[in-house]
């Protein structure tokens, strides 16, 4: 295989001229987060936020220039809206009339029109975080809230599949993306923006810019709740999210054995460190429900999560069994809350959604970043 070096990529990018300033993007210092690995290249290009999608031709030209290097297998270039103003100064999105971060620290820019943002997180992968996020979002919608779902799991976006949505988001004004929609909720996912076979190679700064774009450069409209399906784990992406957005709170998804192994505590501690209230814990795959006879088996010493949650000072929001229909419905793009709304499982998700809503809509008082929420 032909090896591609960073120097080669930089050389190629020196041929890309920013038309606005008449110089190459490398010389202008617009490039950041360059990663070259096994022929796969990824980088971000910082542009003034005012330019937004007008800088798309620059991104496109940069991609083309790198693609032309022999040995390059894929190129992922992302535009970063570089925000020079320190947080708290007159950034355009700040304080859109709905609530501010009132914490002792810096103000966090609200997303215009979005009343509350709830993160769904887990200490590790594979515990059913995305399944919970999608059913929670649909449960909130079924309970009457206006809901958006942001798939922040940029390494393995699953929402296009889970919600049965194909295609690419449009941008009628050429500046902001329109979210996709299904089952009455608005959805944005990196899966809509990047070809399925493109490997995702991200480094810290790129993760941040991708998340910021999906959060702020999307026309979410008026939402009561934006549910964010976080990437698994407790790394950069979670911290960025937690630090740069006034989260109303976080829901931690955990399996019984994961609780026992303390993985859930990592998630909990991370949010506590950045001063985001943890709304509670959902125990997923809590017990096994035989799809044929309905017989229930507690395969993982069920009940431990509730006890642990209490010990950790967290609310236990509910338990979801391991059930074939939960997996099958998500795999088919028809999550159980919409495809089998009268099932016990759908009801369990709706109860969790109702409790989450109760907690965030009642989140007033002198505490930190709790957004002011008007229940309509
Ligand atoms: N309660 C459940 N019953 C049956 N299957 C489930 C349940 N919850 C999740 N699954 C299945 O487990 C698998 C992993 O779930 P999911 O993708 O939601 O996990 P995740 O924590 O988001 O994973 P990742 O960390 O890989 O993103 C999926 O196939 C999903 O359909």
CSV table of C-alpha atoms and ligand atoms in Angstrom, one decimal:
chain,number,residue,atom,x,y,z
A,1,UNK,CA,0.0,0.0,0.0
A,2,UNK,CA,1.2,3.5,-0.8
A,3,UNK,CA,1.9,5.4,2.4
A,4,UNK,CA,0.4,8.9,2.7
A,5,UNK,CA,2.2,11.4,4.9
A,6,UNK,CA,0.9,14.5,6.7
A,7,UNK,CA,3.4,16.6,4.7
A,8,UNK,CA,1.9,15.4,1.5
A,9,UNK,CA,-1.6,16.3,2.7
A,10,UNK,CA,-0.4,19.7,3.8
A,11,UNK,CA,1.3,20.3,0.5
A,12,UNK,CA,-1.9,19.4,-1.4
A,13,UNK,CA,-3.9,21.7,0.8
A,14,UNK,CA,-1.6,24.6,0.1
A,15,UNK,CA,-3.1,24.6,-3.4
A,16,UNK,CA,-6.5,25.4,-1.9
A,17,UNK,CA,-7.1,29.2,-1.9
A,18,UNK,CA,-9.7,30.8,0.3
A,19,UNK,CA,-11.4,33.1,-2.2
A,20,UNK,CA,-12.4,35.6,0.5
A,21,UNK,CA,-8.8,36.3,1.5
A,22,UNK,CA,-6.9,35.3,-1.6
A,23,UNK,CA,-4.4,33.0,0.2
A,24,UNK,CA,-4.0,29.3,0.8
A,25,UNK,CA,-5.9,27.7,3.7
A,26,UNK,CA,-2.7,26.3,5.3
A,27,UNK,CA,-0.9,29.6,5.2
A,28,UNK,CA,-4.0,31.3,6.7
A,29,UNK,CA,-4.0,28.8,9.6
A,30,UNK,CA,-7.5,27.6,8.8
A,31,UNK,CA,-6.6,23.9,9.1
A,32,UNK,CA,-6.9,22.0,12.3
A,33,UNK,CA,-7.1,18.4,13.6
A,34,UNK,CA,-5.3,16.8,10.7
A,35,UNK,CA,-5.3,13.0,11.0
A,36,UNK,CA,-3.7,10.7,8.4
A,37,UNK,CA,-4.1,7.0,9.1
A,38,UNK,CA,-3.7,4.1,6.7
A,39,UNK,CA,-4.7,6.2,3.7
A,40,UNK,CA,-7.7,7.8,5.5
A,41,UNK,CA,-7.4,11.5,6.0
A,42,UNK,CA,-9.5,13.8,8.1
A,43,UNK,CA,-9.2,17.5,9.1
A,44,UNK,CA,-11.3,20.5,9.8
A,45,UNK,CA,-11.2,23.9,8.2
A,46,UNK,CA,-12.0,26.9,10.5
A,47,UNK,CA,-14.1,29.6,9.0
A,48,UNK,CA,-15.7,32.7,10.3
A,49,UNK,CA,-19.2,31.6,11.6
A,50,UNK,CA,-20.7,34.4,9.5
A,51,UNK,CA,-19.6,32.6,6.4
A,52,UNK,CA,-21.2,29.3,7.4
A,53,UNK,CA,-22.1,27.2,4.4
A,54,UNK,CA,-20.7,29.8,2.0
A,55,UNK,CA,-17.4,28.3,2.8
A,56,UNK,CA,-18.6,24.9,1.4
A,57,UNK,CA,-16.7,25.3,-1.9
A,58,UNK,CA,-13.5,25.7,0.1
A,59,UNK,CA,-14.2,22.5,2.0
A,60,UNK,CA,-15.0,20.7,-1.3
A,61,UNK,CA,-11.9,21.9,-3.0
A,62,UNK,CA,-9.8,20.8,0.0
A,63,UNK,CA,-11.4,17.3,-0.2
A,64,UNK,CA,-10.7,17.1,-3.9
A,65,UNK,CA,-7.1,18.2,-3.5
A,66,UNK,CA,-6.4,15.5,-0.9
A,67,UNK,CA,-8.3,12.8,-2.8
A,68,UNK,CA,-5.9,13.4,-5.7
A,69,UNK,CA,-2.9,12.2,-3.7
A,70,UNK,CA,-2.0,8.7,-4.6
A,71,UNK,CA,-2.8,6.2,-1.8
A,72,UNK,CA,-5.5,8.3,-0.2
A,73,UNK,CA,-8.6,6.1,0.3
A,74,UNK,CA,-11.0,8.5,1.9
A,75,UNK,CA,-11.1,12.2,2.9
A,76,UNK,CA,-13.4,13.7,5.6
A,77,UNK,CA,-13.2,17.5,5.8
A,78,UNK,CA,-15.5,19.4,8.2
A,79,UNK,CA,-16.1,23.1,8.4
A,80,UNK,CA,-15.6,24.6,11.8
A,81,UNK,CA,-17.3,27.8,12.7
A,82,UNK,CA,-14.5,29.4,14.5
A,83,UNK,CA,-15.8,31.5,17.4
A,84,UNK,CA,-13.2,34.0,18.5
A,85,UNK,CA,-15.4,35.8,21.0
A,86,UNK,CA,-15.0,34.3,24.5
A,87,UNK,CA,-18.0,32.7,26.0
A,88,UNK,CA,-20.4,35.2,27.5
A,89,UNK,CA,-19.8,37.9,24.9
A,90,UNK,CA,-22.3,38.7,22.2
A,91,UNK,CA,-22.3,35.5,20.3
A,92,UNK,CA,-25.3,35.5,17.9
A,93,UNK,CA,-27.0,32.6,19.5
A,94,UNK,CA,-26.7,33.7,23.1
A,95,UNK,CA,-29.7,34.0,25.3
A,96,UNK,CA,-32.4,33.7,22.8
A,97,UNK,CA,-35.1,34.7,25.3
A,98,UNK,CA,-35.4,31.1,26.7
A,99,UNK,CA,-33.2,30.7,29.6
A,100,UNK,CA,-29.5,31.1,30.2
A,101,UNK,CA,-26.9,29.4,32.1
A,102,UNK,CA,-27.0,31.1,35.4
A,103,UNK,CA,-24.1,29.2,36.9
A,104,UNK,CA,-21.2,30.9,38.6
A,105,UNK,CA,-19.0,30.1,35.6
A,106,UNK,CA,-19.3,31.2,32.0
A,107,UNK,CA,-22.6,31.5,30.2
A,108,UNK,CA,-23.3,28.7,27.8
A,109,UNK,CA,-24.9,29.6,24.5
A,110,UNK,CA,-28.4,28.3,24.2
A,111,UNK,CA,-29.6,26.7,21.0
A,112,UNK,CA,-32.2,29.1,19.7
A,113,UNK,CA,-35.8,27.7,20.2
A,114,UNK,CA,-34.7,24.7,22.2
A,115,UNK,CA,-36.0,24.8,25.7
A,116,UNK,CA,-34.1,21.9,27.3
A,117,UNK,CA,-31.4,19.6,26.2
A,118,UNK,CA,-31.1,16.2,27.8
A,119,UNK,CA,-28.1,13.9,27.2
A,120,UNK,CA,-28.4,10.1,27.2
A,121,UNK,CA,-25.1,8.6,28.2
A,122,UNK,CA,-23.5,5.4,29.3
A,123,UNK,CA,-20.2,4.6,30.9
A,124,UNK,CA,-19.3,2.1,28.1
A,125,UNK,CA,-20.6,0.9,24.8
A,126,UNK,CA,-23.2,-1.6,23.9
A,127,UNK,CA,-25.5,-1.2,26.9
A,128,UNK,CA,-28.5,0.0,24.8
A,129,UNK,CA,-27.9,3.7,25.1
A,130,UNK,CA,-29.1,4.5,21.5
A,131,UNK,CA,-32.1,2.2,21.9
A,132,UNK,CA,-33.0,4.0,25.1
A,133,UNK,CA,-32.4,7.5,23.6
A,134,UNK,CA,-34.7,6.8,20.6
A,135,UNK,CA,-37.5,5.4,22.7
A,136,UNK,CA,-37.1,8.1,25.2
A,137,UNK,CA,-37.4,10.7,22.5
A,138,UNK,CA,-40.4,9.0,21.0
A,139,UNK,CA,-41.9,8.6,24.4
A,140,UNK,CA,-41.6,12.3,25.1
A,141,UNK,CA,-43.2,13.0,21.7
A,142,UNK,CA,-46.0,10.5,22.5
A,143,UNK,CA,-46.6,12.4,25.8
A,144,UNK,CA,-47.1,15.6,23.8
A,145,UNK,CA,-43.7,17.3,23.8
A,146,UNK,CA,-42.0,18.8,20.7
A,147,UNK,CA,-38.9,16.7,20.4
A,148,UNK,CA,-35.6,16.7,18.6
A,149,UNK,CA,-33.0,13.9,18.6
A,150,UNK,CA,-29.3,14.6,18.0
A,151,UNK,CA,-27.2,11.6,17.3
A,152,UNK,CA,-23.9,12.7,18.8
A,153,UNK,CA,-22.5,9.3,18.5
A,154,UNK,CA,-20.3,10.4,15.6
A,155,UNK,CA,-18.2,7.2,15.6
A,156,UNK,CA,-21.1,4.9,15.0
A,157,UNK,CA,-24.3,6.9,14.3
A,158,UNK,CA,-27.3,4.6,14.6
A,159,UNK,CA,-30.3,6.9,14.4
A,160,UNK,CA,-30.8,6.8,10.6
A,161,UNK,CA,-31.2,3.0,10.9
A,162,UNK,CA,-33.2,3.0,14.1
A,163,UNK,CA,-35.6,5.6,12.8
A,164,UNK,CA,-35.7,4.2,9.3
A,165,UNK,CA,-34.6,7.5,7.8
A,166,UNK,CA,-32.5,7.7,4.6
A,167,UNK,CA,-31.3,10.6,2.5
A,168,UNK,CA,-29.5,13.8,3.2
A,169,UNK,CA,-30.7,16.9,5.0
A,170,UNK,CA,-31.5,19.9,2.8
A,171,UNK,CA,-30.4,23.4,3.3
A,172,UNK,CA,-32.9,25.8,1.6
A,173,UNK,CA,-31.2,28.9,2.8
A,174,UNK,CA,-27.7,27.5,2.1
A,175,UNK,CA,-26.6,28.2,5.7
A,176,UNK,CA,-28.4,25.9,8.0
A,177,UNK,CA,-29.4,22.3,7.6
A,178,UNK,CA,-33.0,21.2,7.9
A,179,UNK,CA,-33.2,18.3,10.3
A,180,UNK,CA,-34.7,15.0,9.0
A,181,UNK,CA,-38.0,13.9,10.5
A,182,UNK,CA,-39.9,10.7,11.2
A,183,UNK,CA,-42.5,9.6,13.7
A,184,UNK,CA,-43.0,13.3,14.7
A,185,UNK,CA,-39.5,14.0,15.9
A,186,UNK,CA,-36.7,16.0,14.3
A,187,UNK,CA,-33.4,14.2,13.9
A,188,UNK,CA,-29.8,15.0,13.0
A,189,UNK,CA,-27.1,12.5,12.7
A,190,UNK,CA,-23.6,12.4,11.2
A,191,UNK,CA,-25.0,9.3,9.5
A,192,UNK,CA,-27.0,11.6,7.2
A,193,UNK,CA,-23.9,13.6,6.3
A,194,UNK,CA,-21.2,11.1,5.7
A,195,UNK,CA,-21.4,8.1,3.3
A,196,UNK,CA,-22.0,4.9,5.2
A,197,UNK,CA,-18.7,3.3,4.1
A,198,UNK,CA,-16.6,6.3,5.1
A,199,UNK,CA,-14.6,5.4,8.2
A,200,UNK,CA,-14.9,8.0,10.9
A,201,UNK,CA,-11.6,9.2,12.1
A,202,UNK,CA,-12.0,12.0,14.6
A,203,UNK,CA,-9.7,13.8,16.9
A,204,UNK,CA,-10.7,16.0,19.8
A,205,UNK,CA,-11.1,19.4,18.0
A,206,UNK,CA,-12.9,17.7,15.1
A,207,UNK,CA,-15.3,16.0,17.4
A,208,UNK,CA,-16.1,19.3,19.0
A,209,UNK,CA,-16.7,21.1,15.7
A,210,UNK,CA,-18.9,18.3,14.3
A,211,UNK,CA,-21.0,18.4,17.5
A,212,UNK,CA,-21.2,22.1,17.5
A,213,UNK,CA,-22.4,22.2,13.9
A,214,UNK,CA,-25.0,19.6,14.4
A,215,UNK,CA,-26.2,21.5,17.4
A,216,UNK,CA,-26.2,25.0,16.2
A,217,UNK,CA,-26.2,25.0,12.4
A,218,UNK,CA,-29.4,23.0,12.2
A,219,UNK,CA,-32.8,24.6,12.0
A,220,UNK,CA,-34.3,22.8,15.0
A,221,UNK,CA,-37.2,25.2,15.2
A,222,UNK,CA,-39.2,25.3,18.5
A,223,UNK,CA,-38.5,22.3,20.7
A,224,UNK,CA,-39.4,21.4,24.2
A,225,UNK,CA,-36.7,18.8,24.5
A,226,UNK,CA,-33.6,18.0,22.4
A,227,UNK,CA,-32.5,14.5,23.3
A,228,UNK,CA,-28.8,13.9,22.7
A,229,UNK,CA,-27.6,10.4,22.1
A,230,UNK,CA,-24.1,10.7,23.4
A,231,UNK,CA,-21.1,8.6,22.2
A,232,UNK,CA,-20.3,5.8,24.6
A,233,UNK,CA,-17.8,6.5,27.2
A,234,UNK,CA,-16.6,9.6,29.0
A,235,UNK,CA,-14.1,11.2,26.6
A,236,UNK,CA,-13.8,14.4,24.7
A,237,UNK,CA,-17.1,14.4,23.0
A,238,UNK,CA,-19.1,14.1,26.2
A,239,UNK,CA,-17.0,16.7,27.9
A,240,UNK,CA,-17.5,19.1,25.0
A,241,UNK,CA,-21.2,18.6,25.0
A,242,UNK,CA,-21.5,18.9,28.7
A,243,UNK,CA,-19.3,22.0,28.8
A,244,UNK,CA,-20.5,24.0,25.9
A,245,UNK,CA,-24.3,23.4,26.1
A,246,UNK,CA,-26.5,24.2,29.0
A,247,UNK,CA,-27.7,20.6,29.5
A,248,UNK,CA,-30.9,20.4,31.6
A,249,UNK,CA,-29.6,17.0,32.7
A,250,UNK,CA,-28.3,13.6,31.8
A,251,UNK,CA,-29.9,10.2,31.8
A,252,UNK,CA,-27.4,7.4,32.4
A,253,UNK,CA,-28.2,4.0,30.8
A,254,UNK,CA,-26.7,1.0,32.4
A,255,UNK,CA,-27.1,-2.8,32.4
A,256,UNK,CA,-27.2,-4.5,35.8
A,257,UNK,CA,-23.7,-6.0,35.5
A,258,UNK,CA,-22.4,-2.6,34.3
A,259,UNK,CA,-23.6,-1.0,37.5
A,260,UNK,CA,-21.9,-3.7,39.4
A,261,UNK,CA,-18.7,-3.1,37.5
A,262,UNK,CA,-18.9,0.6,38.3
A,263,UNK,CA,-18.9,1.7,34.6
A,264,UNK,CA,-22.1,3.7,35.2
A,265,UNK,CA,-20.3,5.6,38.0
A,266,UNK,CA,-17.8,7.0,35.5
A,267,UNK,CA,-20.6,8.5,33.5
A,268,UNK,CA,-22.2,9.8,36.7
A,269,UNK,CA,-19.0,11.3,37.9
A,270,UNK,CA,-18.2,13.0,34.6
A,271,UNK,CA,-21.5,14.9,34.6
A,272,UNK,CA,-21.1,15.8,38.2
A,273,UNK,CA,-17.6,17.2,37.5
A,274,UNK,CA,-18.9,19.5,34.8
A,275,UNK,CA,-21.9,20.5,37.0
A,276,UNK,CA,-24.6,18.8,34.9
A,277,UNK,CA,-27.4,17.4,36.9
A,278,UNK,CA,-27.9,13.7,36.5
A,279,UNK,CA,-31.6,13.1,36.1
A,280,UNK,CA,-31.3,9.4,36.9
A,281,UNK,CA,-30.4,6.0,35.8
A,282,UNK,CA,-32.3,3.6,33.4
A,283,UNK,CA,-31.5,0.0,33.9
A,284,UNK,CA,-31.5,-1.7,30.4
A,285,UNK,CA,-31.6,-5.4,29.8
A,286,UNK,CA,-32.8,-5.5,33.3
A,287,UNK,CA,-34.2,-9.0,33.1
A,288,UNK,CA,-35.0,-11.4,30.3
A,289,UNK,CA,-38.5,-11.8,29.0
A,290,UNK,CA,-39.1,-14.9,27.0
A,291,UNK,CA,-40.7,-13.8,23.7
A,292,UNK,CA,-42.7,-17.0,23.5
A,293,UNK,CA,-44.0,-17.6,26.9
A,294,UNK,CA,-43.4,-14.2,28.5
A,295,UNK,CA,-41.6,-15.9,31.4
A,296,UNK,CA,-39.3,-13.6,33.2
A,297,UNK,CA,-35.7,-14.5,34.2
A,298,UNK,CA,-33.5,-12.3,36.2
A,299,UNK,CA,-30.3,-13.1,34.5
A,300,UNK,CA,-28.2,-10.4,36.0
A,301,UNK,CA,-29.2,-10.2,39.6
A,302,UNK,CA,-31.9,-7.8,38.9
A,303,UNK,CA,-32.6,-5.0,41.4
A,304,UNK,CA,-29.0,-4.1,42.0
A,305,UNK,CA,-29.3,-1.0,39.9
A,306,UNK,CA,-32.0,0.4,42.1
A,307,UNK,CA,-30.0,-0.1,45.2
A,308,UNK,CA,-26.9,1.3,43.6
A,309,UNK,CA,-28.7,4.3,42.3
A,310,UNK,CA,-30.0,5.0,45.8
A,311,UNK,CA,-26.6,4.7,47.2
A,312,UNK,CA,-25.2,7.0,44.6
A,313,UNK,CA,-27.9,9.6,45.3
A,314,UNK,CA,-29.4,9.1,41.9
A,315,UNK,CA,-33.0,8.6,40.9
A,316,UNK,CA,-33.8,5.2,39.5
A,317,UNK,CA,-35.9,6.1,36.4
A,318,UNK,CA,-37.0,2.7,35.4
A,319,UNK,CA,-36.1,-0.7,34.0
A,320,UNK,CA,-36.4,-2.1,30.5
A,321,UNK,CA,-36.1,-5.9,30.0
A,322,UNK,CA,-34.0,-7.7,27.5
A,323,UNK,CA,-36.7,-8.5,24.9
A,324,UNK,CA,-36.4,-9.6,21.3
A,325,UNK,CA,-39.1,-7.2,20.2
A,326,UNK,CA,-37.1,-4.2,21.5
A,327,UNK,CA,-34.2,-5.2,19.4
A,328,UNK,CA,-36.1,-6.2,16.3
A,329,UNK,CA,-38.2,-3.0,16.2
A,330,UNK,CA,-35.1,-0.8,16.4
A,331,UNK,CA,-33.3,-2.9,13.8
A,332,UNK,CA,-36.3,-2.5,11.5
A,333,UNK,CA,-36.4,1.3,11.9
A,334,UNK,CA,-39.6,1.2,13.9
A,335,UNK,CA,-38.8,1.6,17.6
A,336,UNK,CA,-41.2,-0.1,20.0
A,337,UNK,CA,-42.8,3.1,21.3
A,338,UNK,CA,-44.2,3.8,17.9
A,339,UNK,CA,-44.6,0.3,16.5
A,340,UNK,CA,-46.2,-1.4,19.5
A,341,UNK,CA,-47.4,1.6,21.6
A,342,UNK,CA,-49.7,-0.6,23.8
A,343,UNK,CA,-46.9,-3.0,24.8
A,344,UNK,CA,-45.6,-3.1,28.3
A,345,UNK,CA,-42.2,-2.0,27.0
A,346,UNK,CA,-43.6,1.1,25.2
A,347,UNK,CA,-45.4,2.0,28.4
A,348,UNK,CA,-42.2,1.6,30.4
A,349,UNK,CA,-40.4,4.0,28.0
A,350,UNK,CA,-43.3,6.5,28.2
A,351,UNK,CA,-43.2,6.4,32.0
A,352,UNK,CA,-39.5,7.1,31.9
A,353,UNK,CA,-40.1,9.9,29.5
A,354,UNK,CA,-42.8,11.4,31.7
A,355,UNK,CA,-40.5,11.4,34.7
A,356,UNK,CA,-37.7,13.0,32.7
A,357,UNK,CA,-40.0,15.7,31.5
A,358,UNK,CA,-41.3,16.2,35.0
A,359,UNK,CA,-37.8,16.6,36.3
A,360,UNK,CA,-36.6,19.0,33.6
A,361,UNK,CA,-39.7,21.1,33.4
A,362,UNK,CA,-39.7,21.5,37.2
A,363,UNK,CA,-36.1,22.3,37.2
A,364,UNK,CA,-36.4,25.8,38.5
A,365,UNK,CA,-34.9,27.5,41.6
A,366,UNK,CA,-31.5,29.0,42.2
A,367,UNK,CA,-29.4,26.1,40.9
A,368,UNK,CA,-27.0,26.4,37.9
A,369,UNK,CA,-27.8,26.0,34.3
A,370,UNK,CA,-31.4,24.8,34.6
A,371,UNK,CA,-33.2,26.4,31.7
A,372,UNK,CA,-36.4,28.2,32.3
A,373,UNK,CA,-39.0,25.9,30.8
A,374,UNK,CA,-42.6,27.0,30.1
A,375,UNK,CA,-44.9,24.0,30.0
A,376,UNK,CA,-47.5,24.7,27.4
B,1,LIG,N1,-33.8,-3.9,26.1
B,1,LIG,C1,-33.3,-4.5,25.0
B,1,LIG,N2,-33.7,-5.7,24.6
B,1,LIG,C2,-33.2,-6.3,23.5
B,1,LIG,N3,-32.2,-5.8,22.8
B,1,LIG,C3,-31.7,-4.6,23.1
B,1,LIG,C4,-32.2,-3.9,24.3
B,1,LIG,N4,-31.5,-2.7,24.3
B,1,LIG,C5,-30.7,-2.7,23.3
B,1,LIG,N5,-30.8,-3.8,22.6
B,1,LIG,C6,-30.0,-4.2,21.4
B,1,LIG,O1,-28.6,-4.2,21.8
B,1,LIG,C7,-27.8,-3.7,20.8
B,1,LIG,C8,-27.0,-2.5,21.3
B,1,LIG,O2,-27.9,-1.5,21.6
B,1,LIG,P1,-27.6,0.0,21.3
B,1,LIG,O3,-27.1,0.2,19.9
B,1,LIG,O4,-28.8,0.8,21.7
B,1,LIG,O5,-26.5,0.2,22.3
B,1,LIG,P2,-25.5,1.4,22.6
B,1,LIG,O6,-25.2,1.4,24.0
B,1,LIG,O7,-26.0,2.7,22.0
B,1,LIG,O8,-24.3,0.9,21.7
B,1,LIG,P3,-23.0,1.6,21.1
B,1,LIG,O9,-22.2,2.0,22.3
B,1,LIG,O10,-22.4,0.6,20.3
B,1,LIG,O11,-23.5,2.8,20.4
B,1,LIG,C9,-28.7,-3.4,19.7
B,1,LIG,O12,-28.7,-4.5,18.8
B,1,LIG,C10,-30.1,-3.2,20.3
B,1,LIG,O13,-31.1,-3.5,19.4
